[in-house]
PDB file of C-alpha atoms in Angstrom:
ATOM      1  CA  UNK A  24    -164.414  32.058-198.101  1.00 50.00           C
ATOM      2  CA  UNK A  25    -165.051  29.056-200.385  1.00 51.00           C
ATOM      3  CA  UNK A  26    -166.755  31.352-202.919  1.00 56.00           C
ATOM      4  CA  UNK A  27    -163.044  33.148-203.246  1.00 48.00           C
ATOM      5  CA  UNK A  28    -160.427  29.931-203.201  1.00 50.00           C
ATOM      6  CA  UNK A  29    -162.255  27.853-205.722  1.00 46.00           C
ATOM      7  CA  UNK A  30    -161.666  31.241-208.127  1.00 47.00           C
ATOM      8  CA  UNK A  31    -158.663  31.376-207.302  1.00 43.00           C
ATOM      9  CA  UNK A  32    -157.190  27.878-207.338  1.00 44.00           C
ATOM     10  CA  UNK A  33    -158.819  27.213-211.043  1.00 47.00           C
ATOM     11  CA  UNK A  34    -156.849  30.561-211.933  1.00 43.00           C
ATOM     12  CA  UNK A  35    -153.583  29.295-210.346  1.00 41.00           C
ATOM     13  CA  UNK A  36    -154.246  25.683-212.038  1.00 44.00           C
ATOM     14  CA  UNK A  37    -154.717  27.498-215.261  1.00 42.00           C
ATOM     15  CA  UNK A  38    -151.515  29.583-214.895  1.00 42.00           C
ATOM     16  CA  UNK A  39    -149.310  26.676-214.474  1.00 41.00           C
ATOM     17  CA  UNK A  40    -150.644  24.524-216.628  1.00 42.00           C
ATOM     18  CA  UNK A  41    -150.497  27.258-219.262  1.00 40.00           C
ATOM     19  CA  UNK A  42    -146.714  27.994-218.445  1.00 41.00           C
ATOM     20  CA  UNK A  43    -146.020  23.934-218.314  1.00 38.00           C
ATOM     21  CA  UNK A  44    -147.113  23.878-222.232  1.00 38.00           C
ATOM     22  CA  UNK A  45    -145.479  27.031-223.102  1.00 45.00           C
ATOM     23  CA  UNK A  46    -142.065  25.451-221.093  1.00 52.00           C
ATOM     24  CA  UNK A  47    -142.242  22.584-223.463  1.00 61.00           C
ATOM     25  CA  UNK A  48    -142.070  24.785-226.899  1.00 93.00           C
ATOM     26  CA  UNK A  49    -138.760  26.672-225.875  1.00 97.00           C
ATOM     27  CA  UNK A  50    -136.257  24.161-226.745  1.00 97.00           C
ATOM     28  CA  UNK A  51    -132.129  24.316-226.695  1.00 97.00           C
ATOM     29  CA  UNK A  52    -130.329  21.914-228.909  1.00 95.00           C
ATOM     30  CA  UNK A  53    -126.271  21.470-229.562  1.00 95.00           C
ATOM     31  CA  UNK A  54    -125.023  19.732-232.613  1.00 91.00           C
ATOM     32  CA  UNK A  55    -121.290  18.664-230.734  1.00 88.00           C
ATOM     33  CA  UNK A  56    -122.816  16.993-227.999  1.00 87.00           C
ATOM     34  CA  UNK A  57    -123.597  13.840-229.384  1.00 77.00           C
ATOM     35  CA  UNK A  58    -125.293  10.715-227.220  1.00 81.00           C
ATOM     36  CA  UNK A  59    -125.599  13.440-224.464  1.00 84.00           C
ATOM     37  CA  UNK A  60    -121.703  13.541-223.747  1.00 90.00           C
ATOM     38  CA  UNK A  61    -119.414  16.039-224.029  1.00 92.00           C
ATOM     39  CA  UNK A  62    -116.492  15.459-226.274  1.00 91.00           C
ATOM     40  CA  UNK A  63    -112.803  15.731-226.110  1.00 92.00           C
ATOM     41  CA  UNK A  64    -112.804  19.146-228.267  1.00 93.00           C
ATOM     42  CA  UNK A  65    -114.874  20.085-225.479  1.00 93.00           C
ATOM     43  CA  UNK A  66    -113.625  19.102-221.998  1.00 91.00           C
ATOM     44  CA  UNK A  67    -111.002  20.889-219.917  1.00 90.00           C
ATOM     45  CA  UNK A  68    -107.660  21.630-221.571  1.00 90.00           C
ATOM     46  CA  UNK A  69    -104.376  20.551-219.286  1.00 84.00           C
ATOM     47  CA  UNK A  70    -103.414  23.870-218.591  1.00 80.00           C
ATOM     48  CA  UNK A  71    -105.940  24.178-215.697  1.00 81.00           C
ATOM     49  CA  UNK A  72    -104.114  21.551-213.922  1.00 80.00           C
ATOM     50  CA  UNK A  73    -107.562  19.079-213.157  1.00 84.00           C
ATOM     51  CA  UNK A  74    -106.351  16.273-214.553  1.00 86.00           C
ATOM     52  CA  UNK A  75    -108.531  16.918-218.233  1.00 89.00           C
ATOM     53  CA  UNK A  76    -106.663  17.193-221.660  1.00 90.00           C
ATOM     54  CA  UNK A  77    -109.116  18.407-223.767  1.00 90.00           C
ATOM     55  CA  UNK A  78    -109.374  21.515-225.979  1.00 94.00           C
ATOM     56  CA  UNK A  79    -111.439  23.640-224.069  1.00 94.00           C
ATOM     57  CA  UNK A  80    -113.359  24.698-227.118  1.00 96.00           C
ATOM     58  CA  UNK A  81    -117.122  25.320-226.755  1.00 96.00           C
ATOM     59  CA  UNK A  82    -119.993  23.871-228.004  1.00 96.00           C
ATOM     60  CA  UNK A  83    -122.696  25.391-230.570  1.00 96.00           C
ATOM     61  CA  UNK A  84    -126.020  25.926-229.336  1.00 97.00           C
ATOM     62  CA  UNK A  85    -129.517  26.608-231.166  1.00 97.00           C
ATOM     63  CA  UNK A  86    -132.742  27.358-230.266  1.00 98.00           C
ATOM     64  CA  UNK A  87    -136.399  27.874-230.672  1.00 97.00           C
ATOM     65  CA  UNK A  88    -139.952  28.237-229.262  1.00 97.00           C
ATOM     66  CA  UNK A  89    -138.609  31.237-227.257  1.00 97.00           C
ATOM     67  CA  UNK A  90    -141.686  33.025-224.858  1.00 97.00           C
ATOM     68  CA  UNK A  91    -143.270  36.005-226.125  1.00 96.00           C
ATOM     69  CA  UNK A  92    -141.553  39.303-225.012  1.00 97.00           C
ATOM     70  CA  UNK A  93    -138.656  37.654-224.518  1.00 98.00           C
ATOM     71  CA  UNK A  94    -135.873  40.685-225.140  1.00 98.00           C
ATOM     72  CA  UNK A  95    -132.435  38.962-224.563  1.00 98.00           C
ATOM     73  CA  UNK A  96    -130.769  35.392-223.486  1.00 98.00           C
ATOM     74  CA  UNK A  97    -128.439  34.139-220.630  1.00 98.00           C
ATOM     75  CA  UNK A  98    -127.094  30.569-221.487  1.00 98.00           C
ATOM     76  CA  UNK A  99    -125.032  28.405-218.393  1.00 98.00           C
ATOM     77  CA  UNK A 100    -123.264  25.220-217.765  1.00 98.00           C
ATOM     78  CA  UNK A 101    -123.245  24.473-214.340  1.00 97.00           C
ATOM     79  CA  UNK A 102    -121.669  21.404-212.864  1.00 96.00           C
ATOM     80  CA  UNK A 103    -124.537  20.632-209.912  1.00 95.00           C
ATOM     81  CA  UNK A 104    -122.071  17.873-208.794  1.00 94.00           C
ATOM     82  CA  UNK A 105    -118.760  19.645-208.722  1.00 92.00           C
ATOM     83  CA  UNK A 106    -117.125  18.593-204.915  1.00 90.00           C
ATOM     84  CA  UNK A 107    -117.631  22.327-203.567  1.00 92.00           C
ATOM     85  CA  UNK A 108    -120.629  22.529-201.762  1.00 88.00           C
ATOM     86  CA  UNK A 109    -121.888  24.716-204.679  1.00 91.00           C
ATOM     87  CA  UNK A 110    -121.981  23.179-207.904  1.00 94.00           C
ATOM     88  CA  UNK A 111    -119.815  24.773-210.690  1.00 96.00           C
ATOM     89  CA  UNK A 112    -120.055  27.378-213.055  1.00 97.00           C
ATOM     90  CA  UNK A 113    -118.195  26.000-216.500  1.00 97.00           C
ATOM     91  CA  UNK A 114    -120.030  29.187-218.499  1.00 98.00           C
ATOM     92  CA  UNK A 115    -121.995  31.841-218.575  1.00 98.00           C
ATOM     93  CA  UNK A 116    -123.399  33.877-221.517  1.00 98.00           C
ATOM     94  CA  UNK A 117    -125.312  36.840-220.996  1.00 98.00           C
ATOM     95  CA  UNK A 118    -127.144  39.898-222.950  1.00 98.00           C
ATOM     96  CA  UNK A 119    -127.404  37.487-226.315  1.00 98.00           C
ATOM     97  CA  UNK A 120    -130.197  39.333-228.399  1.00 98.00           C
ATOM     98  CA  UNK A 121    -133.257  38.169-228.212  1.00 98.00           C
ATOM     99  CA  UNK A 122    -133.049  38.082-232.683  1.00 97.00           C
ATOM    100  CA  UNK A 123    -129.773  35.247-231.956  1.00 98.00           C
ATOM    101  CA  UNK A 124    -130.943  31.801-232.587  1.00 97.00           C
ATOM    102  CA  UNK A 125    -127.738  30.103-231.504  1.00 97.00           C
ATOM    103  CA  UNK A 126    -124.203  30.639-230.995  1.00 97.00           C
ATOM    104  CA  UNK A 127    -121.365  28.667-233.241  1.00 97.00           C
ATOM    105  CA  UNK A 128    -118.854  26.339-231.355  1.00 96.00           C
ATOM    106  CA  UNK A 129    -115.057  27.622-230.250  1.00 96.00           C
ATOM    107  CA  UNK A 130    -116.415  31.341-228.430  1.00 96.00           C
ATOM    108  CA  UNK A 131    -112.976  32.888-227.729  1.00 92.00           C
ATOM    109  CA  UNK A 132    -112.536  34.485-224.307  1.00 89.00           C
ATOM    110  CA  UNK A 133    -112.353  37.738-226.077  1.00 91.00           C
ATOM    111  CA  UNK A 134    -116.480  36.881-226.896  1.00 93.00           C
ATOM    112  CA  UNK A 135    -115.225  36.996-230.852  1.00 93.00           C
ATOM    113  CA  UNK A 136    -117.847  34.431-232.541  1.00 94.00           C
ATOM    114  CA  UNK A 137    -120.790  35.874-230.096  1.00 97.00           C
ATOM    115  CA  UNK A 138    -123.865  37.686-231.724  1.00 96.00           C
ATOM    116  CA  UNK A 139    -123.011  41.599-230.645  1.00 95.00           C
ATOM    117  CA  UNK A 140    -123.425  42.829-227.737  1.00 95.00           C
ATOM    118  CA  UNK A 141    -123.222  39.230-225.963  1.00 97.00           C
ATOM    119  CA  UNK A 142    -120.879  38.968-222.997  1.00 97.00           C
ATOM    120  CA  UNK A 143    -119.263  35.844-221.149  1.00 98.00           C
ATOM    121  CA  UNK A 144    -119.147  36.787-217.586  1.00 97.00           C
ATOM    122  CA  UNK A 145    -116.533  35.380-215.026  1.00 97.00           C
ATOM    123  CA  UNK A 146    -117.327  31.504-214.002  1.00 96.00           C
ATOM    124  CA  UNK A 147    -115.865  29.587-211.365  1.00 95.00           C
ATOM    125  CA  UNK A 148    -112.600  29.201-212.747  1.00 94.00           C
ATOM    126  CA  UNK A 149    -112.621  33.143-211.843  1.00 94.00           C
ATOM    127  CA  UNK A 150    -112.411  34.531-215.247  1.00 94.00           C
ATOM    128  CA  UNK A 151    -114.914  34.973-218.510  1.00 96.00           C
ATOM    129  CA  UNK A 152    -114.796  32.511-220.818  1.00 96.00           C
ATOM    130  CA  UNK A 153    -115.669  28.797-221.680  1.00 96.00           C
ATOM    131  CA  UNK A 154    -113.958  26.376-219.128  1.00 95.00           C
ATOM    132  CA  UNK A 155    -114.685  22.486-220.209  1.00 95.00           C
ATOM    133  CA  UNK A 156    -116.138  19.812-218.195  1.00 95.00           C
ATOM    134  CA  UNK A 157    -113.487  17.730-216.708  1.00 93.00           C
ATOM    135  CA  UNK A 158    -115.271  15.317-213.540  1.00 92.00           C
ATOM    136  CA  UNK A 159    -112.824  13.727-211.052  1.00 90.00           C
ATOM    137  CA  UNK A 160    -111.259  10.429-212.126  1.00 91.00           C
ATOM    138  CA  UNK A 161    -114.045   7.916-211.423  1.00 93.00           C
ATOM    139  CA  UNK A 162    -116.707   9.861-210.749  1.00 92.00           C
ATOM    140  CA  UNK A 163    -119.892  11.194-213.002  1.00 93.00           C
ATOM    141  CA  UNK A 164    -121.454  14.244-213.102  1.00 95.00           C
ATOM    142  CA  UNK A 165    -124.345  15.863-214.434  1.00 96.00           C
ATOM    143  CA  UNK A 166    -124.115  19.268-216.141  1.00 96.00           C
ATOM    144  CA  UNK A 167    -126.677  21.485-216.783  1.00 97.00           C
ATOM    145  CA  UNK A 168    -126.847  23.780-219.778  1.00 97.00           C
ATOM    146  CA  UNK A 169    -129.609  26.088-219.217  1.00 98.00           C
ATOM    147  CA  UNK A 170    -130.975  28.937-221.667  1.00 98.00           C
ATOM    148  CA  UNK A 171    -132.665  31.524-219.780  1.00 98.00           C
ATOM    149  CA  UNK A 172    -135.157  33.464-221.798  1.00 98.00           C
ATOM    150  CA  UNK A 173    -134.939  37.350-220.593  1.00 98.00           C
ATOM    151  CA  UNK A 174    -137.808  40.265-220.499  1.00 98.00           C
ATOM    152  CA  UNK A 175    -134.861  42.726-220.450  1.00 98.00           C
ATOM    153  CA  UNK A 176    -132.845  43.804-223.299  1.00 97.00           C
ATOM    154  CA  UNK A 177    -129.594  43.598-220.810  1.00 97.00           C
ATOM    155  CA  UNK A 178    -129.331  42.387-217.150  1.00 98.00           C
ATOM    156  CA  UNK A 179    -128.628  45.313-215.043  1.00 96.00           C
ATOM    157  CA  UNK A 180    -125.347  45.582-213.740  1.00 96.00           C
ATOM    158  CA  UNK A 181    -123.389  42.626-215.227  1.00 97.00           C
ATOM    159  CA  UNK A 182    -119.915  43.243-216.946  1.00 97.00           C
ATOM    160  CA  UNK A 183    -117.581  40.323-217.470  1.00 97.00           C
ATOM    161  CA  UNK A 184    -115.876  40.775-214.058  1.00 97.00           C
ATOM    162  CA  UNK A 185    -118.839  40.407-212.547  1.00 97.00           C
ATOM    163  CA  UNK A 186    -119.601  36.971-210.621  1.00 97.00           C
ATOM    164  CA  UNK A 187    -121.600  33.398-210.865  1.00 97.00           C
ATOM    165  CA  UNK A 188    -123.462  34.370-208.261  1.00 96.00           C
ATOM    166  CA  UNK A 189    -124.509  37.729-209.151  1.00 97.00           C
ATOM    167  CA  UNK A 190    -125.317  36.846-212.726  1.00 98.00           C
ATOM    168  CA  UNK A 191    -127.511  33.968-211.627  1.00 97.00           C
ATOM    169  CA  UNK A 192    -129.620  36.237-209.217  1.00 97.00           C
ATOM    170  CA  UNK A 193    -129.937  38.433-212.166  1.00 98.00           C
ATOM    171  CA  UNK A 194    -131.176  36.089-214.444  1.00 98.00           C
ATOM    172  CA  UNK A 195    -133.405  34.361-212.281  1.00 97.00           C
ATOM    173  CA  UNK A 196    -135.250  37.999-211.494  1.00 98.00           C
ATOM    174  CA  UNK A 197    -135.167  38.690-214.816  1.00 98.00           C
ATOM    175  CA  UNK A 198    -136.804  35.284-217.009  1.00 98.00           C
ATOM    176  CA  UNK A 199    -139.541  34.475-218.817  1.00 98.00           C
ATOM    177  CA  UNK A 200    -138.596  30.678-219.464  1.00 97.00           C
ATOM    178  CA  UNK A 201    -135.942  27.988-219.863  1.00 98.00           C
ATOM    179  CA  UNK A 202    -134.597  25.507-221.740  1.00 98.00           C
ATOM    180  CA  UNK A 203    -132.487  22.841-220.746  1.00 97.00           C
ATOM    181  CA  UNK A 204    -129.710  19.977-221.583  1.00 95.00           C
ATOM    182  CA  UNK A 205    -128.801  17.745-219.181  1.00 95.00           C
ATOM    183  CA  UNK A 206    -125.427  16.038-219.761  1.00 94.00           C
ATOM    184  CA  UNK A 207    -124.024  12.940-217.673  1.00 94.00           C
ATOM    185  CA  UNK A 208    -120.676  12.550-217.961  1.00 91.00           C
ATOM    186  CA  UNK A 209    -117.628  10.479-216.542  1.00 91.00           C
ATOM    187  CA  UNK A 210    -114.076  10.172-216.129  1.00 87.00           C
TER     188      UNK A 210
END
C-alpha cells in the first residue's frame, strides 16, 4: 500500500505546485483603479436608488500570462460582503476571445466597446450590464474582480438573460485559471 501513496502523493505535490507557479503568471491589471479603489466614474450612479452618485461607467481591464489552451474569458466583480447572505454580482463578462487582451473602460449595456462575440450577462441588479460599487454608508467592502481563463470557446448555455448563478457554475466547470483584483472600498 505504501509502495502506491508515496507515487501518488509526489504526483499530487507536483501537480499543485506546478499549477501554483503557472497561477502566478496569469495576471489581470486595470489602469482606473488607482491605490486599489474604485473611483467616482466608477461607483453606482443615483438612479439605482442605493445611496451612490457615481457614473456607473466601467473600468478597463488587461491581461497576460493566460494558461495554455485557454479558448475564451469570463471576467466578474462580485461584492463578497454585500448584506444578502450571498455576496453580489456588480458584473459579469462572458465568451471574451481567448485573442482579447483587455477590454476599454465605459462597456455600454448594449456590450458596444466589447471584443465580438463578448456578452454581459444579467448581475444582481437583474439585468446585463456594469452596475458600480456603491457599499452602505459606513461600511467597507471587498470586491473581487476575477478573470476566469476558459478551455471552451463559449460557455454552454449562457445568453444575457441568463443568471449569476448559472454563469458562475458555468465558469467554474469550465476554467483553466484565474486572475484576480481585490478592491477594499468604503463609504
Amino acid at each position: 500500500m505504501s509502495r502506491f501513496i508515496l507515487p501518488v502523493a509526489g504526483t499530487l505535490c507536483l501537480a499543485m505546485v506546478s499549477q501554483a507557479a503557472f497561477a502566478a503568471n496569469f495576471t489581470l491589471t486595470s489602469d482606473e483603479l488607482h491605490s486599489g479603489k474604485f473611483s467616482q466614474t466608477q461607483l453606482l450612479s443615483e438612479p439605482y436608488g442605493f445611496g451612490c452618485s457615481g457614473s456607473n461607467k466601467s473600468p478597463s481591464f488587461s491581461w497576460s500570462g493566460a494558461p495554455a489552451g485557454t479558448k475564451s474569458f469570463a471576467l466578474q466583480i462580485y461584492d463578497r460582503d454585500a448584506p444578502t447572505g450571498l455576496g453580489w454580482v456588480h458584473w459579469q463578462v462572458v465568451n471574451i476571445p481567448a485573442s482579447a487582451n483587455g477590454i476599454p473602460a465605459s462597456i455600454a449595456s448594449d456590450n458596444k466597446g466589447l471584443p465580438a462575440g463578448a456578452i454581459q450577462s444579467r448581475t444582481d441588479f437583474g439585468v446585463p450590464g456594469y452596475g458600480g460599487p456603491c457599499p452602505p454608508q459606513g461600511q467597507t467592502h471587498r470586491y473581487e474582480i476575477t478573470l476566469t481563463a476558459l478551455k471552451v470557446e463559449k460557455l454552454p448555455g449562457i445568453t444575457a438573460e441568463s443568471t449569476p448563478a448559472l454563469v458562475g457554475f458555468m465558469t467554474k466547470a469550465n476554467a483553466l485559471g484565474e486572475a484576480k483584483i481585490v478592491i477594499t472600498q468604503g463609504r
